[in-house]
Coordinates of C-alpha atoms and ligand atoms in Angstrom, one line a residue:
X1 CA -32.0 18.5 5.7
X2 CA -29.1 17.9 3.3
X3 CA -26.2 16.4 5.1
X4 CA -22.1 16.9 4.8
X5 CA -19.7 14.1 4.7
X6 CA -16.2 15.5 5.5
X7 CA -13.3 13.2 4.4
X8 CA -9.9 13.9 5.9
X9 CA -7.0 13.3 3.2
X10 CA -7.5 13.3 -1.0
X11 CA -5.1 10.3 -1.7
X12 CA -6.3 6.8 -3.0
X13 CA -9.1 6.0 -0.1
X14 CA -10.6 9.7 0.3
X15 CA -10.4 10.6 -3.4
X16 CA -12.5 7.3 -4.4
X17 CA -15.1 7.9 -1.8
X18 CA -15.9 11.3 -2.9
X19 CA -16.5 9.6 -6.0
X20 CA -18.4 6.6 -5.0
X21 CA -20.6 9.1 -2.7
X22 CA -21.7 10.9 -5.8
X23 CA -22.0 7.2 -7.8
X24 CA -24.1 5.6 -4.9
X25 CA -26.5 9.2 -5.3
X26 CA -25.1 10.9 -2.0
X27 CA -27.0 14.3 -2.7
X28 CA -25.7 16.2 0.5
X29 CA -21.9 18.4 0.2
X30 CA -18.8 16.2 0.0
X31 CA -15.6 18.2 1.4
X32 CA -12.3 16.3 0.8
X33 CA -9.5 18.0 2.8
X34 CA -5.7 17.1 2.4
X35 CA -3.0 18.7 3.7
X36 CA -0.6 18.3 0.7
X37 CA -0.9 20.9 -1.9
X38 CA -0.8 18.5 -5.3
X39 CA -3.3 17.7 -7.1
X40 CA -4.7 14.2 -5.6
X41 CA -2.4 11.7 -7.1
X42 CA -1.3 8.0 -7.1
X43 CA 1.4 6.7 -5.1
X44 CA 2.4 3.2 -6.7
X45 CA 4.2 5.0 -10.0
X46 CA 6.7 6.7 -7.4
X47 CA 8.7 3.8 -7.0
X48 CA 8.3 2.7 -10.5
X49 CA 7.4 4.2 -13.6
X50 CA 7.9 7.9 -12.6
X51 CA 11.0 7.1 -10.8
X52 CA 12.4 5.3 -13.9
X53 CA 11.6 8.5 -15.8
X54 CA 9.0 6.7 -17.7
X55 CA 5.5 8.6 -16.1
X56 CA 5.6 12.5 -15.5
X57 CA 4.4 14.0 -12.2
X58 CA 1.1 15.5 -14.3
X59 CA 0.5 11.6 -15.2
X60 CA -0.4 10.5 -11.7
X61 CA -3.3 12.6 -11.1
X62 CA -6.0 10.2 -9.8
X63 CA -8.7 12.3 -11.4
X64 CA -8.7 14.9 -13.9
X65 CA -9.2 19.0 -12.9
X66 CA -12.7 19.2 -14.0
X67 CA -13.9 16.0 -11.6
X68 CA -14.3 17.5 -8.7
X69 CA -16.0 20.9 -9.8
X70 CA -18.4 18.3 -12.0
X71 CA -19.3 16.2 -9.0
X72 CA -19.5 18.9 -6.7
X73 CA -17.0 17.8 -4.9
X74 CA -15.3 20.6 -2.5
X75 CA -11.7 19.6 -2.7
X76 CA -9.2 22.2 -0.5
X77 CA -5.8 21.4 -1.0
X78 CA -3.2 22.8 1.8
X79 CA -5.7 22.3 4.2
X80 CA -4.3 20.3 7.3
X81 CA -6.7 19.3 9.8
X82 CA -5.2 20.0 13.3
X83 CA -8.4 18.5 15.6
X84 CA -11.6 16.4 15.4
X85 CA -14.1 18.1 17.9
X86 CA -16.3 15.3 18.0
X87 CA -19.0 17.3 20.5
X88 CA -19.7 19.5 18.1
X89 CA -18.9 17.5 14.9
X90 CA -16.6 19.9 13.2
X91 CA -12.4 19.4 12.6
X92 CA -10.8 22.3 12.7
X93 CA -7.9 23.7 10.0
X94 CA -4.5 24.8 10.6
X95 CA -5.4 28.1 9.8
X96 CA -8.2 28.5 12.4
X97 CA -11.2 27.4 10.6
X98 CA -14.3 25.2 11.7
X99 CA -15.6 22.4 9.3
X100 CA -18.5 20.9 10.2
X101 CA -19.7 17.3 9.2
X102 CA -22.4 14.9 9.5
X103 CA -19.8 12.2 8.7
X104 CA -16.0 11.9 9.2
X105 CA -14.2 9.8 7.1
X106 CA -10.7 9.5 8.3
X107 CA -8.5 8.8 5.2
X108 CA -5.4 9.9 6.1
X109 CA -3.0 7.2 5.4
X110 CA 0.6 6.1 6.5
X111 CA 4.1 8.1 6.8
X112 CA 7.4 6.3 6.7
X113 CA 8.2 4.3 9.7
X114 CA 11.0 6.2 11.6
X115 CA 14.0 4.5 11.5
X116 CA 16.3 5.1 14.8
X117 CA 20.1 4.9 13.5
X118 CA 23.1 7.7 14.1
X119 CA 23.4 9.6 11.2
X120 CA 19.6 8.8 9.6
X121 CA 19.8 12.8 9.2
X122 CA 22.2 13.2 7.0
X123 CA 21.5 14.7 3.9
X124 CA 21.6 11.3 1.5
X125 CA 19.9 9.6 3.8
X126 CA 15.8 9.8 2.1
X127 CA 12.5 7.7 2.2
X128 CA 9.9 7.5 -0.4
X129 CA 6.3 8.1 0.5
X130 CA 5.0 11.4 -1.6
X131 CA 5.4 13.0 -4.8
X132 CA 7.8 15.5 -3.5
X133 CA 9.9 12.4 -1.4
X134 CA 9.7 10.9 -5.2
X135 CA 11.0 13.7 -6.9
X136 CA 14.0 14.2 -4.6
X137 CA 15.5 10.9 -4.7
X138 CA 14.7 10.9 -8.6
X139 CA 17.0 13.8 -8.4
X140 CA 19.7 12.4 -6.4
X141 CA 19.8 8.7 -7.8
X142 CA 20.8 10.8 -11.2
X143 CA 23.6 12.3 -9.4
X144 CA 24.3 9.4 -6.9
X145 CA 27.5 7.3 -7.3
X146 CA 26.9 4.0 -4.7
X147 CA 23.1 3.6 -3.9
X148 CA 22.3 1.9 -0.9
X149 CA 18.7 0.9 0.4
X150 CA 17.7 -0.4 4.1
X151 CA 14.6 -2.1 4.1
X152 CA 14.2 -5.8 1.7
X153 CA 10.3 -4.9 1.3
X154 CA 8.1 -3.5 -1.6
X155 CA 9.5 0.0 -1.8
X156 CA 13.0 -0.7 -0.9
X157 CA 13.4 -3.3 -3.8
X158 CA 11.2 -1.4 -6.5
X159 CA 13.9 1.1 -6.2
X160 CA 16.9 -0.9 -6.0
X161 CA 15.6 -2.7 -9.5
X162 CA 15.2 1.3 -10.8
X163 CA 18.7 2.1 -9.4
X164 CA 19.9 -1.0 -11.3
X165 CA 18.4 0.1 -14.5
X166 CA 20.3 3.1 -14.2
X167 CA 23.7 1.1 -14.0
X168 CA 23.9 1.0 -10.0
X169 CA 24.6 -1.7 -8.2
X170 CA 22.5 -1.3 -4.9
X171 CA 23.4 -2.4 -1.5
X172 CA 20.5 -4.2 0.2
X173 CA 20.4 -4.7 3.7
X174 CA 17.6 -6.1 5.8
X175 CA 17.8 -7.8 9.3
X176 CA 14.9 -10.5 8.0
X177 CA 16.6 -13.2 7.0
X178 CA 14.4 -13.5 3.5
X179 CA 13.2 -10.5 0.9
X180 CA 9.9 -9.0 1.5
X181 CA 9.6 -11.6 4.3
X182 CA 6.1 -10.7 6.4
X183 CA 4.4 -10.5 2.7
X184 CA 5.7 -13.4 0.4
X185 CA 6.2 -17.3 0.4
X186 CA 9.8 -18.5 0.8
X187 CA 9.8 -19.6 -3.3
X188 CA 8.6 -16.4 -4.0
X189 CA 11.5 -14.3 -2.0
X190 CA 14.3 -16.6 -3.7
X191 CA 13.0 -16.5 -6.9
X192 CA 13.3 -12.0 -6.4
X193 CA 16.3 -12.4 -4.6
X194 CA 17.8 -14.1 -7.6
X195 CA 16.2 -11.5 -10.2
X196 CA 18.0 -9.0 -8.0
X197 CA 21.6 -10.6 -7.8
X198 CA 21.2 -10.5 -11.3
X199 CA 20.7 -7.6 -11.6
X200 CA 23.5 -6.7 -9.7
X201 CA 22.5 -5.3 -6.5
X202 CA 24.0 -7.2 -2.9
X203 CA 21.2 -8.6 -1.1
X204 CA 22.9 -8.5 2.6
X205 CA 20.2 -10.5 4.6
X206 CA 20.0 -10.8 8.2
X207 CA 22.3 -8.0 9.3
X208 CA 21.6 -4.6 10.4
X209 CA 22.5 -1.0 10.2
X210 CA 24.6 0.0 13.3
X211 CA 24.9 4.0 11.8
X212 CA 25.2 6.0 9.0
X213 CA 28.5 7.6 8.8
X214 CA 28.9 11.5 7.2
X215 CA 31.5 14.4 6.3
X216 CA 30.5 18.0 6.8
X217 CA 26.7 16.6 6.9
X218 CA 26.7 14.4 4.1
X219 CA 26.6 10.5 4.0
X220 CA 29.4 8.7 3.3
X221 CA 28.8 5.2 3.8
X222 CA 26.5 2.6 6.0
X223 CA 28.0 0.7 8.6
X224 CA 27.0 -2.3 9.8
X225 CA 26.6 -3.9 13.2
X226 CA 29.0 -6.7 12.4
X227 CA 31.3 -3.9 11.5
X228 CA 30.9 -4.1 7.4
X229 CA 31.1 -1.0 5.8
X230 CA 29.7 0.1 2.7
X231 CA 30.5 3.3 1.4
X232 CA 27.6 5.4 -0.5
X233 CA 26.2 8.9 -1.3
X234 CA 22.3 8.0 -1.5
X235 CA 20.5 5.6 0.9
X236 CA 16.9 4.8 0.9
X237 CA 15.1 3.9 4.3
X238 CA 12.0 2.0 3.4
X239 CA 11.0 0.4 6.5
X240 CA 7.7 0.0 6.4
X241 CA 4.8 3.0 7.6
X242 CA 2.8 3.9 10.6
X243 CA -0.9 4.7 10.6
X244 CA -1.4 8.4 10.6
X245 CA -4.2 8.0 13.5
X246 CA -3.0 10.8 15.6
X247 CA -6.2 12.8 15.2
X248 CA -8.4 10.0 16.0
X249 CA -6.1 9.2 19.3
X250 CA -6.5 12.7 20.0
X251 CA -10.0 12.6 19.2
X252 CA -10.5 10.3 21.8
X253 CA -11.2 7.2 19.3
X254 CA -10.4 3.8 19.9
X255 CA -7.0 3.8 18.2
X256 CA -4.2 0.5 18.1
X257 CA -2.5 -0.2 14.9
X258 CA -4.5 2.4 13.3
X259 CA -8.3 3.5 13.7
X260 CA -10.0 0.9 15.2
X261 CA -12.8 0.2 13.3
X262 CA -15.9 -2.3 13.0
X263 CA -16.9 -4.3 10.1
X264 CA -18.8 -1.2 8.4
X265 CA -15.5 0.6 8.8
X266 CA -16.9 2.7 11.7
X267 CA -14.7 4.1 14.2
X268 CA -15.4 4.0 17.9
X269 CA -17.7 7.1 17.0
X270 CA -20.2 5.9 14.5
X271 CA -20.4 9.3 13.3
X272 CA -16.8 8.6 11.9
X273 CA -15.4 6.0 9.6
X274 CA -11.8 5.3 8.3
X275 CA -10.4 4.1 5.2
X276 CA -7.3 2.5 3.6
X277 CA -4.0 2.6 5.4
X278 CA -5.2 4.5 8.4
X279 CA -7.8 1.8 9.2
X280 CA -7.4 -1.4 11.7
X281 CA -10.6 -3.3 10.6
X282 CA -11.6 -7.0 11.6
X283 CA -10.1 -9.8 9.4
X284 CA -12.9 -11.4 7.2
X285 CA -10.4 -14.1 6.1
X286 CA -9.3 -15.0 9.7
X287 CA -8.9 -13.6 13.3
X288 CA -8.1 -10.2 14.6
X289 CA -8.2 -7.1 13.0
X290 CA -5.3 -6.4 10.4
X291 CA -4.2 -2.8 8.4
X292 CA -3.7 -3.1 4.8
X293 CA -1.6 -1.1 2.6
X294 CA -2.7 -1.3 -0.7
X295 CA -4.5 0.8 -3.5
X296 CA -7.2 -2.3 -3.9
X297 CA -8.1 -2.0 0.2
X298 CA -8.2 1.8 -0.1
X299 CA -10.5 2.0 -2.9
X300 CA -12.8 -1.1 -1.8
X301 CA -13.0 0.4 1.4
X302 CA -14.0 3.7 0.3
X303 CA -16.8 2.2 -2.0
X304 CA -18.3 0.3 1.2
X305 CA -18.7 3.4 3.1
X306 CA -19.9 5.1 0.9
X307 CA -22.5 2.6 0.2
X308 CA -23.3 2.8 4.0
X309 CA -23.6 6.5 4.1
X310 CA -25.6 6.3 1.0
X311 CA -28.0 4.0 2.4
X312 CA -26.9 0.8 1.2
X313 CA -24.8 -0.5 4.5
X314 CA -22.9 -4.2 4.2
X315 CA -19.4 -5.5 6.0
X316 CA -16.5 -5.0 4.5
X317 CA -15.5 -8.6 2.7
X318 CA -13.4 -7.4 0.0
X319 CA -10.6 -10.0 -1.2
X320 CA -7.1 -8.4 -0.9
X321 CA -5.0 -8.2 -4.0
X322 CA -1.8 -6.6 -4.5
X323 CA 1.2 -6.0 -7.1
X324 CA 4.4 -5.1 -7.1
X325 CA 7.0 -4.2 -10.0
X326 CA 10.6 -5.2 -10.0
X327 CA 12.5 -4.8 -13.8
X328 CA 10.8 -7.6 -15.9
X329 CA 8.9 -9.2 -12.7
X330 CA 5.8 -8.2 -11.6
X331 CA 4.2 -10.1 -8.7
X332 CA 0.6 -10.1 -8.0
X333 CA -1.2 -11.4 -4.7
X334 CA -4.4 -12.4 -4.1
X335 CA -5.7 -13.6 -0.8
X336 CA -3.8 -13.2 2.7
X337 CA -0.8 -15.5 3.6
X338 CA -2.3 -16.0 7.1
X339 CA -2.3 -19.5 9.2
X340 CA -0.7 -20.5 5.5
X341 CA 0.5 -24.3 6.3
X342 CA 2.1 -24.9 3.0
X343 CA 2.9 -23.5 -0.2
X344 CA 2.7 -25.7 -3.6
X345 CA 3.9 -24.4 -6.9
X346 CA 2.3 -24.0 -10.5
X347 CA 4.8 -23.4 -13.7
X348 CA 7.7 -23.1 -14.0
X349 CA 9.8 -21.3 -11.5
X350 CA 13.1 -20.6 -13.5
X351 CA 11.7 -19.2 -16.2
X352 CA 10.6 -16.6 -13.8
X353 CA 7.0 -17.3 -14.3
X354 CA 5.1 -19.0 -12.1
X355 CA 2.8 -19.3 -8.9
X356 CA 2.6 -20.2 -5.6
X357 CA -0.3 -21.4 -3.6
X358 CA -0.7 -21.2 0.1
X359 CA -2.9 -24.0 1.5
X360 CA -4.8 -23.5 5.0
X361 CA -6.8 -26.9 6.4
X362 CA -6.3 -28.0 2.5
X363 CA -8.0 -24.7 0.4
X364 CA -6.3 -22.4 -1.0
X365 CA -5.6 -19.2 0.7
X366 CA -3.0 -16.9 -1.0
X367 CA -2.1 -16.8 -4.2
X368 CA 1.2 -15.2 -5.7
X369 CA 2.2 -14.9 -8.9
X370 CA 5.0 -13.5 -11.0
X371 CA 4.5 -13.2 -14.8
X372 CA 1.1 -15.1 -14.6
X373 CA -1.7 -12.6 -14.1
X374 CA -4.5 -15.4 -15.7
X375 CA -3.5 -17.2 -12.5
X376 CA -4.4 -13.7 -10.8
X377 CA -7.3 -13.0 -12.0
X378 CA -9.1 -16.3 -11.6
X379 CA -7.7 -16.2 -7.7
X380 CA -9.2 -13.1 -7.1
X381 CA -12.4 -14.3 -8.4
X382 CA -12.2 -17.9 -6.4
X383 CA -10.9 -17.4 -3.2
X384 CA -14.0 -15.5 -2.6
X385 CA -16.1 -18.1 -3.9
X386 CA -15.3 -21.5 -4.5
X387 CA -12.9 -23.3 -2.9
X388 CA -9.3 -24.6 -4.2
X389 CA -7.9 -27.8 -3.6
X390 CA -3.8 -28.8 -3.5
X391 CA -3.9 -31.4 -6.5
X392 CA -6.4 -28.4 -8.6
X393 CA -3.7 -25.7 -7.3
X394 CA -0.9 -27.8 -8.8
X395 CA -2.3 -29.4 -11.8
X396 CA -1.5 -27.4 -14.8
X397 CA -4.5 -28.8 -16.7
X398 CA -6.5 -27.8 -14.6
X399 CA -8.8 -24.6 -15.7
X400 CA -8.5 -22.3 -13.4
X401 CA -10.3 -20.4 -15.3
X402 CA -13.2 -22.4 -15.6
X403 CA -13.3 -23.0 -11.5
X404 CA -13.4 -19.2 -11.1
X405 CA -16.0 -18.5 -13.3
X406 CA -18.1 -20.9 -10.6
X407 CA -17.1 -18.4 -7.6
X408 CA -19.8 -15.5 -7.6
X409 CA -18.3 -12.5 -9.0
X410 CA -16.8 -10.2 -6.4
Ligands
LIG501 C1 6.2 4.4 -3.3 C2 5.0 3.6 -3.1 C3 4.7 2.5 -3.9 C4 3.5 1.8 -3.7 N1 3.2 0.8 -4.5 C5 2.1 0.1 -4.4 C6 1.7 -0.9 -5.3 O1 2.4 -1.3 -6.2 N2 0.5 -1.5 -5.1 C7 -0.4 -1.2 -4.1 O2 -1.5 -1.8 -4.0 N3 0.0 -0.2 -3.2 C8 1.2 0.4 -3.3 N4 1.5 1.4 -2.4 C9 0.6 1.6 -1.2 C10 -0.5 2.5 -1.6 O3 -0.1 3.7 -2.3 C11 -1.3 2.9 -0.3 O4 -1.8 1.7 0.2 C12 -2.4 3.9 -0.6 O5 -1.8 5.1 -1.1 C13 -3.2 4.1 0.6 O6 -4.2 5.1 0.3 P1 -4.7 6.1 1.5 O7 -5.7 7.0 0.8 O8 -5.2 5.2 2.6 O9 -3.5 6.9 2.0 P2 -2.6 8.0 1.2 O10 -2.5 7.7 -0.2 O11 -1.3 8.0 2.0 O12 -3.3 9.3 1.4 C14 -3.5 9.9 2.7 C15 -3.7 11.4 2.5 O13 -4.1 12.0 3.7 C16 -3.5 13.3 3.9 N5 -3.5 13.6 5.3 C17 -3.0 13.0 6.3 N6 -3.2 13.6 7.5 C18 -3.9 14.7 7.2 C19 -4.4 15.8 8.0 N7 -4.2 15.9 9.3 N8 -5.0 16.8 7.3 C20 -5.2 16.8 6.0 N9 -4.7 15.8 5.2 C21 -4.1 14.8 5.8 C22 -2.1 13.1 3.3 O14 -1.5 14.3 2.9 C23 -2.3 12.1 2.1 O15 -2.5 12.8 0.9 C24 2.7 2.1 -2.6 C25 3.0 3.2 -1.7 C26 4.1 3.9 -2.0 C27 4.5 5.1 -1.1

């Protein structure tokens, strides 16, 4: 009997395991449900390239309109699943209706974590996680006269280096007391915190946002809790995201920072997988189970279980990598900065290229790079394979190159 896979949410993760199903031969019907009514699109170009004005909206579609009709690939758009009935394997739509699956992959991603401030409501006050989010604060930064932004991470300082390529000079403020802190080695932070003083914008570190202050509903200004104030008509919150796993919870699933899942990716119900941000999977790289939030663990994470459903099960051992755009910087990771001891340095760092390697029990761990995406490429190829050493990491000569090509390929 031909079987149905039902994957809840068409953005990076669900949209590439409806693909991979049909690549790995998955011969049963594929529904992809999302609640959004765009065409299934990517989310990295909001804070950069669309948002500079450089990428229109119809450039981001992750697959073209005759995909999913060729693959026979059922994709509703506008349909938000309210409930998993797991006894009867079916979710149900707003609108009333009854789905019924064979197997439930939950793909349904992150929202903007809330931030708890008077005056967040104000109109000025935005965040930036969908094409509509991206198209409203492309709209206002036109207008905007003092551009503030809460949050030192990713997103935050994307848009502060767009904001300063329009001629603003943003106000940064993070209570971390380095930029994108919980992701980055401390050479790393300095050396963006440095692009981003050049370019203008005040990196306030360690202080915090006591409230947002408004007239007749608008913002005026940020104040801070050691009393600063900072007047602006446009902030952005960015603030990191929360799993969207209320569904699962709901469902009854094993639910923490995320769906719980198992190395497969199978939820408490093996009947059910999850995918991408939604998904709190075991570590291979260390203890614990983490949640990533990036296009490469979306997309790797849909091929695996599709592989699975398509007969072909194996863990999920997928090397993280990562990128990140800020004006004529782009960083790329490979590799996880945890139980990092040390960091050691290849290149130059003032001439804003360079990399840093993070060294656990003397391997290499992590590697970041700006401006050097040879280094990038052979990390993502050897820290699944053969191992690094300090005096390799920092020795110019050295081919990395060559010691990837050594590491099996991923
Ligand atoms: C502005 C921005 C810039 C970024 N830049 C980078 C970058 O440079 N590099 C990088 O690697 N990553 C970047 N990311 C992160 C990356 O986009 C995410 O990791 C990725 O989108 C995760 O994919 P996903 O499919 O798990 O979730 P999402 O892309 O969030 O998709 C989840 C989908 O599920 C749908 N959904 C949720 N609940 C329901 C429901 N109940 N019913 C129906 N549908 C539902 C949502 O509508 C959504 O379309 C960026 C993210 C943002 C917002």
């Amino acid at each position: 009997m031909s079987e149905t896979v039902v994957i809840i949410g068409a953005g990076h993760a669900g949209v590439q395991a409806a693909a991979s199903l049909r690549e790995d031969g998955f011969a049963g019907a594929v529904m992809l449900l999302d609640a959004q009514t765009h065409k299934p699109y990517q989310r990295p170009p909001l804070s950069k390239a669309f948002m500079k004005g450089e990428a229109a909206a119809e450039s981001l579609v992750l697959r073209g309109d005759d995909f999913y009709p060729q693959k026979d690939i059922g994709l509703r758009l506008g349909a938000r699943v309210v409930a998993i009935d797991r006894a009867s394997r079916a979710v149900m739509l707003a609108g009333g209706e009854r789905v019924a699956y064979d197997h439930l992959i939950l793909a349904t991603g992150a929202r903007p974590r809330p931030f708890a401030a008077p005056g967040v409501e104000l109109d000025g006050v935005m965040t930036l996680r969908t094409l509509d989010d991206a198209s409203a604060l492309k709209a206002r930064l036109a207008t905007a006269s003092q551009v503030a932004v809460v949050g030192a991470g990713f997103i935050g300082l994307e848009f502060a280096a767009v904001a300063a390529a329009f001629g603003h000079r943003a106000v940064v403020v993070d209570i971390a007391d380095r930029v994108m802190g919980r992701a980055v080695s401390p050479v790393m932070s300095e050396a963006f915190a440095a692009k981003h003083r050049a370019l203008g914008s005040s990196l306030l570190m360690g202080a915090s946002v006591a409230e947002f202050a408004g007239e007749d509903g608008r913002l005026t200004g940020l104040r801070l809790r050691d009393g600063r104030f900072f007047a602006s008509d446009l902030a952005l919150v960015g603030v990191g995201v929360l799993p969207e796993d209320a569904l699962a919870r709901e469902a009854g699933l094993a639910v923490e920072n995320g769906v719980v899942v198992d190395d497969h990716l199978r939820a408490s119900d093996p009947a059910i997988s999850a995918i991408g941000d939604s998904a709190f999977f075991p570590n291979p790289f260390g203890a614990g189970r983490i949640r990533l939030e990036s296009v490469q663990n979306a997309v790797d994470q849909a091929r695996c279980v599709a592989r699975r459903i398509a007969g072909r099960p194996e863990p999920y051992r997928a090397t993280p990598w990562f990128w990140s755009d800020q004006a004529d910087y782009k960083l790329q990771t490979a590799g996880l900065p945890i139980g990092v001891e040390d960091y050691v340095t290849r290149g130059d760092v003032a001439s804003g290229r360079f990399s840093s390697f993070g060294l656990k029990d003397g391997r290499v761990v992590v590697v970041e790079s700006i401006n050097r995406p040879a280094d990038h490429m052979a990390a993502r190829r050897f820290l699944a394979g053969a191992p690094l050493t300090r005096e390799q990491a920092m020795d110019e000569a050295y081919d990395l190159k060559a010691h990837a090509i050594r590491s099996p390929r991923p």
